[in-house]
Short mmCIF file of C-alpha atoms and ligand atoms in Angstrom, two decimals:
data_model
loop_
_atom_site.label_atom_id
_atom_site.label_comp_id
_atom_site.label_asym_id
_atom_site.label_seq_id
_atom_site.Cartn_x
_atom_site.Cartn_y
_atom_site.Cartn_z
CA MET A 84 144.99 137.96 136.92
CA VAL A 85 146.68 137.37 133.49
CA PRO A 86 150.23 138.77 133.33
CA MET A 87 151.00 141.24 130.71
CA ASN A 88 152.94 138.59 128.82
CA ALA A 89 150.70 135.56 128.57
CA ARG A 90 150.37 135.16 125.13
CA ALA A 91 152.49 135.75 122.17
CA THR A 92 151.19 136.62 118.82
CA LEU A 93 151.75 134.95 115.13
CA ALA A 94 154.67 137.02 114.88
CA LYS A 95 156.53 134.91 117.50
CA LYS A 96 158.88 137.65 118.80
CA SER A 97 161.34 135.46 120.75
CA ALA A 98 160.62 137.60 123.62
CA ASP A 99 157.21 137.07 123.75
CA VAL A 100 157.38 133.65 123.17
CA ALA A 101 159.90 132.76 126.00
CA SER A 102 158.03 134.67 128.75
CA MET A 103 154.78 132.90 127.77
CA PHE A 104 156.56 129.62 128.31
CA ASP A 105 158.06 131.18 131.84
CA GLU A 106 154.72 131.78 132.88
CA VAL A 107 153.14 128.12 131.82
CA ALA A 108 156.38 126.13 132.66
CA PRO A 109 155.11 124.92 136.00
CA ARG A 110 151.89 123.08 134.45
CA TYR A 111 152.76 122.63 130.83
CA ASP A 112 153.00 119.00 131.08
CA LEU A 113 149.76 118.26 133.00
CA LEU A 114 148.06 120.59 130.31
CA ASN A 115 149.48 118.70 127.49
CA ASP A 116 148.40 115.31 129.02
CA LEU A 117 144.85 117.06 129.55
CA THR A 118 144.61 118.91 126.49
CA SER A 119 146.06 116.19 123.71
CA LEU A 120 143.31 113.28 125.79
CA GLY A 121 146.77 111.53 126.89
CA GLN A 122 147.77 111.39 123.02
CA VAL A 123 151.15 113.32 123.94
CA ARG A 124 152.50 109.99 125.01
CA VAL A 125 151.77 108.03 122.06
CA TRP A 126 153.71 110.77 119.84
CA ARG A 127 156.71 110.96 122.20
CA GLU A 128 156.96 106.84 121.70
CA ALA A 129 156.59 107.72 118.07
CA ALA A 130 159.22 110.22 117.81
CA VAL A 131 161.43 107.82 120.06
CA GLN A 132 161.36 105.16 117.67
CA ALA A 133 161.66 107.38 114.64
CA ILE A 134 165.09 108.50 115.26
CA GLY A 135 166.44 104.86 116.59
CA ALA A 136 167.22 106.27 120.32
CA ALA A 137 170.09 103.57 121.60
CA PRO A 138 173.19 103.85 123.92
CA GLY A 139 175.95 105.88 121.57
CA LEU A 140 173.37 108.26 119.90
CA ARG A 141 174.43 111.54 120.30
CA VAL A 142 171.23 113.70 120.26
CA LEU A 143 170.27 117.41 120.72
CA ASP A 144 167.36 118.37 121.76
CA VAL A 145 166.06 122.14 120.61
CA ALA A 146 163.29 123.82 122.21
CA ALA A 147 163.17 121.21 124.70
CA GLY A 148 161.24 122.84 127.09
CA THR A 149 161.08 121.06 130.40
CA GLY A 150 162.71 118.20 128.99
CA THR A 151 160.14 115.64 128.44
CA SER A 152 160.73 115.09 124.82
CA SER A 153 164.27 114.61 126.03
CA ALA A 154 163.56 111.96 128.83
CA ALA A 155 162.12 109.76 126.42
CA TYR A 156 165.58 109.48 124.54
CA ALA A 157 167.60 109.29 127.50
CA ALA A 158 165.55 106.70 128.86
CA ARG A 159 166.48 104.43 125.95
CA GLY A 160 170.41 105.22 126.52
CA ALA A 161 170.80 108.07 124.16
CA SER A 162 172.78 110.85 125.29
CA VAL A 163 170.74 113.91 125.25
CA VAL A 164 171.29 117.60 125.25
CA ALA A 165 168.22 119.53 126.12
CA SER A 166 168.33 123.22 125.03
CA ASP A 167 165.58 125.88 125.44
CA PHE A 168 166.09 129.55 125.56
CA SER A 169 162.84 129.66 128.54
CA GLU A 170 164.29 129.67 132.02
CA GLY A 171 160.98 128.91 133.31
CA MET A 172 160.78 125.61 131.30
CA LEU A 173 164.36 124.90 131.86
CA ALA A 174 163.97 125.50 135.43
CA GLU A 175 161.05 123.21 135.85
CA GLY A 176 162.85 120.78 133.52
CA ARG A 177 165.87 120.48 135.87
CA ARG A 178 163.66 120.33 138.55
CA ARG A 179 161.94 117.25 137.18
CA HIS A 180 165.12 115.80 135.12
CA PRO A 181 168.19 116.56 137.53
CA ASP A 182 169.80 113.36 135.50
CA LEU A 183 169.40 115.59 132.39
CA GLU A 184 171.97 117.85 130.54
CA PHE A 185 169.97 121.54 129.79
CA VAL A 186 171.32 123.98 128.18
CA GLN A 187 170.04 127.42 127.62
CA ALA A 188 170.12 128.36 124.08
CA ASP A 189 168.23 130.12 121.25
CA ALA A 190 167.53 127.93 118.29
CA LEU A 191 168.35 131.10 115.90
CA ASN A 192 172.00 130.50 117.44
CA LEU A 193 172.52 127.46 118.71
CA PRO A 194 175.79 127.22 120.77
CA PHE A 195 177.35 123.86 119.39
CA GLU A 196 180.10 123.37 117.35
CA ASP A 197 179.66 122.31 113.57
CA ALA A 198 178.42 118.73 113.05
CA SER A 199 178.79 117.82 116.58
CA PHE A 200 175.53 115.70 116.63
CA ASP A 201 174.14 112.29 115.22
CA VAL A 202 170.49 113.58 115.74
CA VAL A 203 168.90 116.87 116.12
CA THR A 204 165.42 117.11 117.01
CA ILE A 205 162.53 119.58 117.86
CA SER A 206 159.37 118.63 119.59
CA TYR A 207 156.19 121.10 119.16
CA GLY A 208 159.05 123.76 118.85
CA LEU A 209 159.46 124.74 115.53
CA ARG A 210 156.36 126.27 115.12
CA ASN A 211 156.76 128.72 118.25
CA VAL A 212 160.36 129.76 116.46
CA GLU A 213 160.48 133.29 115.00
CA ASP A 214 162.32 132.27 112.07
CA THR A 215 161.85 129.10 110.84
CA ARG A 216 164.26 129.05 108.12
CA ARG A 217 166.92 129.82 110.09
CA ALA A 218 166.10 127.34 112.93
CA LEU A 219 166.09 124.77 110.27
CA GLU A 220 169.44 126.17 109.07
CA GLU A 221 171.19 126.07 112.59
CA MET A 222 169.93 122.25 113.25
CA TYR A 223 171.38 121.38 109.70
CA ARG A 224 174.89 123.07 110.59
CA VAL A 225 175.21 120.70 114.09
CA VAL A 226 174.19 117.82 113.01
CA LYS A 227 176.76 115.15 111.12
CA PRO A 228 176.84 114.82 107.64
CA GLY A 229 174.47 111.95 107.54
CA GLY A 230 172.98 112.98 110.53
CA CYS A 231 169.14 113.22 111.06
CA LEU A 232 166.90 115.78 111.31
CA LEU A 233 163.38 114.64 113.14
CA VAL A 234 160.59 117.41 113.73
CA ALA A 235 157.74 116.73 115.47
CA GLU A 236 154.57 119.49 115.06
CA PHE A 237 150.98 119.61 114.69
CA SER A 238 149.77 119.50 111.56
CA THR A 239 146.42 119.12 109.43
CA PRO A 240 143.96 116.38 109.86
CA THR A 241 143.91 114.77 106.22
CA PHE A 242 140.11 113.39 106.60
CA LEU A 243 137.92 116.28 106.15
CA PRO A 244 135.38 115.46 108.73
CA PHE A 245 138.00 115.01 111.17
CA ALA A 246 139.52 118.21 110.56
CA ARG A 247 136.31 120.32 110.99
CA LEU A 248 135.68 117.92 114.81
CA TYR A 249 139.56 119.38 115.33
CA ARG A 250 138.95 122.25 114.45
CA PHE A 251 135.89 122.58 116.82
CA TYR A 252 137.74 121.01 119.57
CA LEU A 253 140.61 123.56 119.10
CA ALA A 254 138.18 126.51 119.15
CA ARG A 255 135.63 125.70 121.58
CA VAL A 256 136.94 122.65 123.99
CA MET A 257 140.41 122.95 124.82
CA PRO A 258 139.92 126.45 125.85
CA ILE A 259 137.51 125.25 128.75
CA LEU A 260 140.29 122.70 129.77
CA SER A 261 142.92 125.36 129.79
CA SER A 262 140.57 127.50 131.58
CA LEU A 263 139.71 124.70 134.27
CA PHE A 264 143.17 123.22 134.78
CA SER A 265 145.82 126.76 134.19
CA SER A 266 145.66 130.30 134.97
CA ASP A 267 147.14 131.08 131.64
CA GLU A 268 144.27 130.78 129.33
CA GLU A 269 145.62 133.11 126.96
CA ALA A 270 148.38 131.38 126.24
CA TYR A 271 146.34 128.18 124.93
CA ASP A 272 144.10 130.60 122.60
CA TYR A 273 147.94 131.19 121.06
CA LEU A 274 147.99 127.41 120.80
CA ALA A 275 145.00 126.88 118.72
CA GLU A 276 145.96 130.18 116.52
CA SER A 277 149.28 128.77 115.87
CA ILE A 278 148.64 125.26 115.22
CA LEU A 279 146.13 126.75 112.78
CA ALA A 280 148.09 129.01 111.25
CA TRP A 281 151.18 126.40 110.81
CA PRO A 282 151.77 124.80 107.07
CA ALA A 283 150.52 121.78 106.17
CA GLN A 284 152.46 118.57 105.92
CA GLU A 285 153.71 119.14 102.36
CA GLU A 286 154.98 122.51 103.15
CA LEU A 287 156.74 121.69 106.09
CA ALA A 288 158.38 119.09 103.66
CA VAL A 289 159.33 121.91 101.58
CA LEU A 290 160.78 124.36 103.78
CA ILE A 291 162.63 121.33 105.45
CA GLN A 292 164.24 121.08 101.78
CA GLU A 293 165.03 124.72 101.16
CA ALA A 294 167.28 124.35 104.03
CA GLY A 295 169.47 122.23 102.58
CA TRP A 296 168.25 118.76 103.82
CA THR A 297 167.50 115.73 102.05
CA ARG A 298 165.10 112.47 102.10
CA VAL A 299 162.33 114.82 103.35
CA GLU A 300 159.66 111.98 104.30
CA TYR A 301 156.76 112.24 107.08
CA ARG A 302 153.98 110.24 108.96
CA ASN A 303 151.32 111.58 110.43
CA LEU A 304 150.12 110.77 113.87
CA SER A 305 146.45 110.76 115.30
CA GLY A 306 144.87 111.42 111.52
CA GLY A 307 147.74 113.78 111.12
CA ILE A 308 147.29 115.95 114.31
CA VAL A 309 150.63 115.94 114.60
CA ALA A 310 153.25 114.56 111.83
CA LEU A 311 156.93 113.45 112.11
CA HIS A 312 159.34 114.85 109.46
CA ARG A 313 162.26 113.27 109.41
CA ALA A 314 165.20 114.46 106.88
CA ILE A 315 168.83 113.68 106.58
CA ARG A 316 171.87 116.08 106.37
CA PRO A 317 173.82 114.65 103.06
CA GLU A 318 177.31 113.66 103.43
CA GLN A 319 178.89 116.41 101.28
C1 SAM B 52 155.31 123.81 122.70
S1 SAM B 52 156.99 123.69 124.24
C2 SAM B 52 157.60 121.89 123.42
C3 SAM B 52 158.94 121.73 124.42
C4 SAM B 52 159.01 120.17 124.53
N1 SAM B 52 159.76 120.12 123.04
C5 SAM B 52 158.09 119.16 124.61
O1 SAM B 52 158.11 117.94 123.37
O2 SAM B 52 157.27 119.59 125.15
C6 SAM B 52 158.03 125.08 122.85
C7 SAM B 52 158.98 125.18 123.50
O3 SAM B 52 160.21 126.07 122.46
C8 SAM B 52 161.08 127.20 123.04
N2 SAM B 52 161.31 128.09 122.17
C9 SAM B 52 160.09 128.64 121.03
N3 SAM B 52 161.21 129.66 120.08
C10 SAM B 52 162.67 129.43 120.91
C11 SAM B 52 163.73 129.59 120.25
N4 SAM B 52 164.18 130.63 119.40
N5 SAM B 52 165.10 129.28 120.83
C12 SAM B 52 164.55 128.03 121.78
N6 SAM B 52 163.26 127.64 122.77
C13 SAM B 52 162.08 128.12 121.76
C14 SAM B 52 159.80 127.70 124.08
O4 SAM B 52 160.68 128.10 125.30
C15 SAM B 52 159.26 126.20 124.68
O5 SAM B 52 159.88 125.41 125.81
#
């Protein structure tokens, strides 16, 4: 039976989002691999390259979930704090990555000092937060002047026939995959809806700029299914 809070709505109320992720946590990474047809690994490697993960770099991974995004940065020697507000995702993350530092934290009210990280990043999380602007401002606050923001998020395929095919995949194929491999099908309905309602590349770039970030640029992956947006906190 599907739990009452199996899915959030597009209002993205924090309590609904957190309990939805609590439920999906044990099978979250498996479903990511399946529903992305393995592409998620390519996207993670692109994010590692985009932030230049290396020893000495202090990285905050916001909405880090089970820590799979964080582990990819740590594997290159970066010092990573993985933060998330879902207890279920954090528990799964601590089990899978005992060497990573996990901190329970709301992206809208980060418990970190001003200017305390070189890089702040959020992978497939910004779309789920209740207040996008507030999350972008919080990330700005905790990164050092001259430091970098990287947002990895689902986006809009740029080639129209491919965009149509992708919408068909989201509406028809992904629900079948999620029903076969997960008991939380409703959470995957939310995934499709939230992807389709999310701002396209240029719109997201504007939102990032409006939150104070500068030198905003983006790169499409897999034809625009995902976009990596990178920006810099100005040096005063
Ligand atoms: C799709 S998962 C992404 C996890 C991870 N970054 C990855 O790449 O696999 C989205 C995560 O965002 C978290 N999240 C959503 N809103 C949040 C908020 N306001 N504060 C902290 N975490 C939040 C959820 O708990 C969930 O773990």
